[in-house]
Each structure stands twice: as C-alpha cells, then as structure tokens.
Amino acid sequence: MHPINGATHPFFTSESRPAWFSNRISIYSSSFSVSHFTEDLFVRHSVFFPPEIKSAVTKRRAEFFAGRYCAQQSLISLTGNPSVIHIGPHRNPLWPARVTGSISHTNNQAVAATALKSQVRGIGIDIQDEIDSGTYASIKTQILFGGELELIEQYHQASMQLLMF
C-alpha cells in the first residue's frame, strides 16, 4: 500500500490504497488515533453521523467514523461519487444500489472494500488486532477452513527456514 497525501487532521496517522490490487475492487485503509477524534470530522468529511452513534463512547464514535470514512474514500475511488452510507437496521452499511462492500476496524485501524455488483457478487474484508499464540491455538480450527490452516503452517515453516540462513 502507498500513503495517500493530504491527511487533513491529526486523527489520521496514515491513509493508504493498495496500488497492486484488482481494478474491480477498491480498498482504502487508515490508521487513526482515538485521542485525536473530534465530532466535527463527520461534517468535515461528509460522513453520515447516525443518532445511534451520537450517544456512544468516544472510542466507538472514532471507530465508526474511521470505517465509514474509509468506505467513502473507497467509493470515490470506485465510482467517483462520495455517496452517503446510511446505517441499516442491524448497524450494517447501506451501500448504493449498484455497489457491494465491507467495512472492518480495530482499535486504531479501519479498512473498507467496495466493488460494483455487476462485476463482483459480494465482498468481505476483516482486520483483527494481533492475538497471542494461546488464543490462536484455541480458535484456529473455528476460523480457518479448507486448506487455510495448511497454507499458514507451510508459510510459517518456510519463513522459519529463511530465518536460519
């Protein structure tokens, strides 16, 4: 990923868009600092601020803003239009009619992916803070499917061999 110029507020510690990814899918990510969150960011960046979020704690408002900001930037890259992304009955993003998308965030990072429904049936994206090895060991069979676990173990073995050289 490469940084995007013009981060306009200290809330954003970095912003990026992968230059290597498919031209059918737009991905936008940012790192952010909750301590620099201010509610005026919603107005400044034309991000919808639903009533359900107004009463939330600062951390939740910051994460919500960061995710929706990334979604808006991804939409601009995909369609040229900064559509307003309203909130659905299950707190889900309501994408423009011809778009499918996904938003994810951690305590200090957010990412969104969008694509045209005419080119991609659906899209999902997820980020997660790093977990300790004990937690990973206890949940890996619940979150990894098919050949994913084998691929991860092969990668781990190969990277360990490279470290020995």
PDB file of N, CA, C and O in Angstrom, residues 17 28 45 59 67 77 94 100 104 108 113 118 124 127 131 141-142 148:
ATOM      1  N   ARG A  17      -4.109   3.194  -0.010  1.00  0.00           N
ATOM      2  CA  ARG A  17      -4.905   2.479  -1.004  1.00  0.00           C
ATOM      3  C   ARG A  17      -3.934   1.546  -1.721  1.00  0.00           C
ATOM      4  O   ARG A  17      -2.910   1.988  -2.218  1.00  0.00           O
ATOM      5  N   TYR A  28      -9.554   0.813   0.731  1.00  0.00           N
ATOM      6  CA  TYR A  28      -8.981   2.005   1.345  1.00  0.00           C
ATOM      7  C   TYR A  28      -8.820   1.721   2.833  1.00  0.00           C
ATOM      8  O   TYR A  28      -9.712   1.133   3.455  1.00  0.00           O
ATOM      9  N   HIS A  45     -15.869  15.740   6.629  1.00  0.00           N
ATOM     10  CA  HIS A  45     -15.683  14.746   5.569  1.00  0.00           C
ATOM     11  C   HIS A  45     -17.007  14.204   5.016  1.00  0.00           C
ATOM     12  O   HIS A  45     -17.008  13.202   4.296  1.00  0.00           O
ATOM     13  N   LYS A  59     -14.531   6.166  21.827  1.00  0.00           N
ATOM     14  CA  LYS A  59     -13.832   5.111  21.085  1.00  0.00           C
ATOM     15  C   LYS A  59     -14.721   4.554  19.979  1.00  0.00           C
ATOM     16  O   LYS A  59     -14.294   4.394  18.840  1.00  0.00           O
ATOM     17  N   GLY A  67     -14.178   3.844   9.914  1.00  0.00           N
ATOM     18  CA  GLY A  67     -14.680   2.835   8.985  1.00  0.00           C
ATOM     19  C   GLY A  67     -15.495   3.455   7.864  1.00  0.00           C
ATOM     20  O   GLY A  67     -15.325   3.121   6.687  1.00  0.00           O
ATOM     21  N   SER A  77     -13.054   6.235  -5.074  1.00  0.00           N
ATOM     22  CA  SER A  77     -12.105   5.597  -5.981  1.00  0.00           C
ATOM     23  C   SER A  77     -12.811   4.698  -6.989  1.00  0.00           C
ATOM     24  O   SER A  77     -12.440   4.638  -8.154  1.00  0.00           O
ATOM     25  N   LEU A  94     -25.431   0.660   4.473  1.00  0.00           N
ATOM     26  CA  LEU A  94     -26.350   0.602   3.337  1.00  0.00           C
ATOM     27  C   LEU A  94     -25.633   1.203   2.136  1.00  0.00           C
ATOM     28  O   LEU A  94     -25.496   2.424   2.019  1.00  0.00           O
ATOM     29  N   THR A 100     -21.505  -3.258  -3.804  1.00  0.00           N
ATOM     30  CA  THR A 100     -21.395  -4.132  -2.645  1.00  0.00           C
ATOM     31  C   THR A 100     -20.124  -3.733  -1.905  1.00  0.00           C
ATOM     32  O   THR A 100     -19.181  -3.229  -2.512  1.00  0.00           O
ATOM     33  N   SER A 104     -14.350  -2.917   8.090  1.00  0.00           N
ATOM     34  CA  SER A 104     -13.846  -3.547   9.306  1.00  0.00           C
ATOM     35  C   SER A 104     -12.955  -2.541  10.030  1.00  0.00           C
ATOM     36  O   SER A 104     -12.410  -1.627   9.414  1.00  0.00           O
ATOM     37  N   ASN A 108      -7.432   0.945  16.270  1.00  0.00           N
ATOM     38  CA  ASN A 108      -6.731   2.067  15.651  1.00  0.00           C
ATOM     39  C   ASN A 108      -6.526   1.921  14.143  1.00  0.00           C
ATOM     40  O   ASN A 108      -5.737   2.653  13.562  1.00  0.00           O
ATOM     41  N   ALA A 113     -13.721  -2.116   1.641  1.00  0.00           N
ATOM     42  CA  ALA A 113     -13.588  -2.607   0.272  1.00  0.00           C
ATOM     43  C   ALA A 113     -14.934  -2.432  -0.412  1.00  0.00           C
ATOM     44  O   ALA A 113     -15.981  -2.707   0.191  1.00  0.00           O
ATOM     45  N   SER A 118     -22.174  -5.525 -10.586  1.00  0.00           N
ATOM     46  CA  SER A 118     -22.131  -6.099 -11.932  1.00  0.00           C
ATOM     47  C   SER A 118     -20.836  -6.861 -12.183  1.00  0.00           C
ATOM     48  O   SER A 118     -20.753  -7.666 -13.106  1.00  0.00           O
ATOM     49  N   GLY A 124     -16.065  -9.287   1.208  1.00  0.00           N
ATOM     50  CA  GLY A 124     -15.900  -9.230   2.653  1.00  0.00           C
ATOM     51  C   GLY A 124     -14.472  -8.883   2.986  1.00  0.00           C
ATOM     52  O   GLY A 124     -13.550  -9.267   2.263  1.00  0.00           O
ATOM     53  N   ILE A 127     -10.235  -7.128   9.539  1.00  0.00           N
ATOM     54  CA  ILE A 127      -8.933  -6.950  10.172  1.00  0.00           C
ATOM     55  C   ILE A 127      -9.103  -7.246  11.647  1.00  0.00           C
ATOM     56  O   ILE A 127     -10.186  -7.129  12.204  1.00  0.00           O
ATOM     57  N   ILE A 131      -3.305 -11.472  18.045  1.00  0.00           N
ATOM     58  CA  ILE A 131      -3.682 -12.255  19.221  1.00  0.00           C
ATOM     59  C   ILE A 131      -2.489 -13.099  19.660  1.00  0.00           C
ATOM     60  O   ILE A 131      -1.591 -13.384  18.869  1.00  0.00           O
ATOM     61  N   THR A 141      -9.135 -23.747  14.632  1.00  0.00           N
ATOM     62  CA  THR A 141      -9.994 -24.684  13.893  1.00  0.00           C
ATOM     63  C   THR A 141     -11.403 -24.124  13.687  1.00  0.00           C
ATOM     64  O   THR A 141     -12.167 -24.657  12.887  1.00  0.00           O
ATOM     65  N   GLN A 142     -11.746 -23.060  14.384  1.00  0.00           N
ATOM     66  CA  GLN A 142     -13.056 -22.426  14.219  1.00  0.00           C
ATOM     67  C   GLN A 142     -13.037 -21.307  13.169  1.00  0.00           C
ATOM     68  O   GLN A 142     -14.078 -20.950  12.644  1.00  0.00           O
ATOM     69  N   GLU A 148      -6.716 -23.496   4.442  1.00  0.00           N
ATOM     70  CA  GLU A 148      -6.121 -22.290   5.024  1.00  0.00           C
ATOM     71  C   GLU A 148      -5.100 -22.607   6.111  1.00  0.00           C
ATOM     72  O   GLU A 148      -4.007 -22.034   6.130  1.00  0.00           O
TER      73      GLU A 148
END
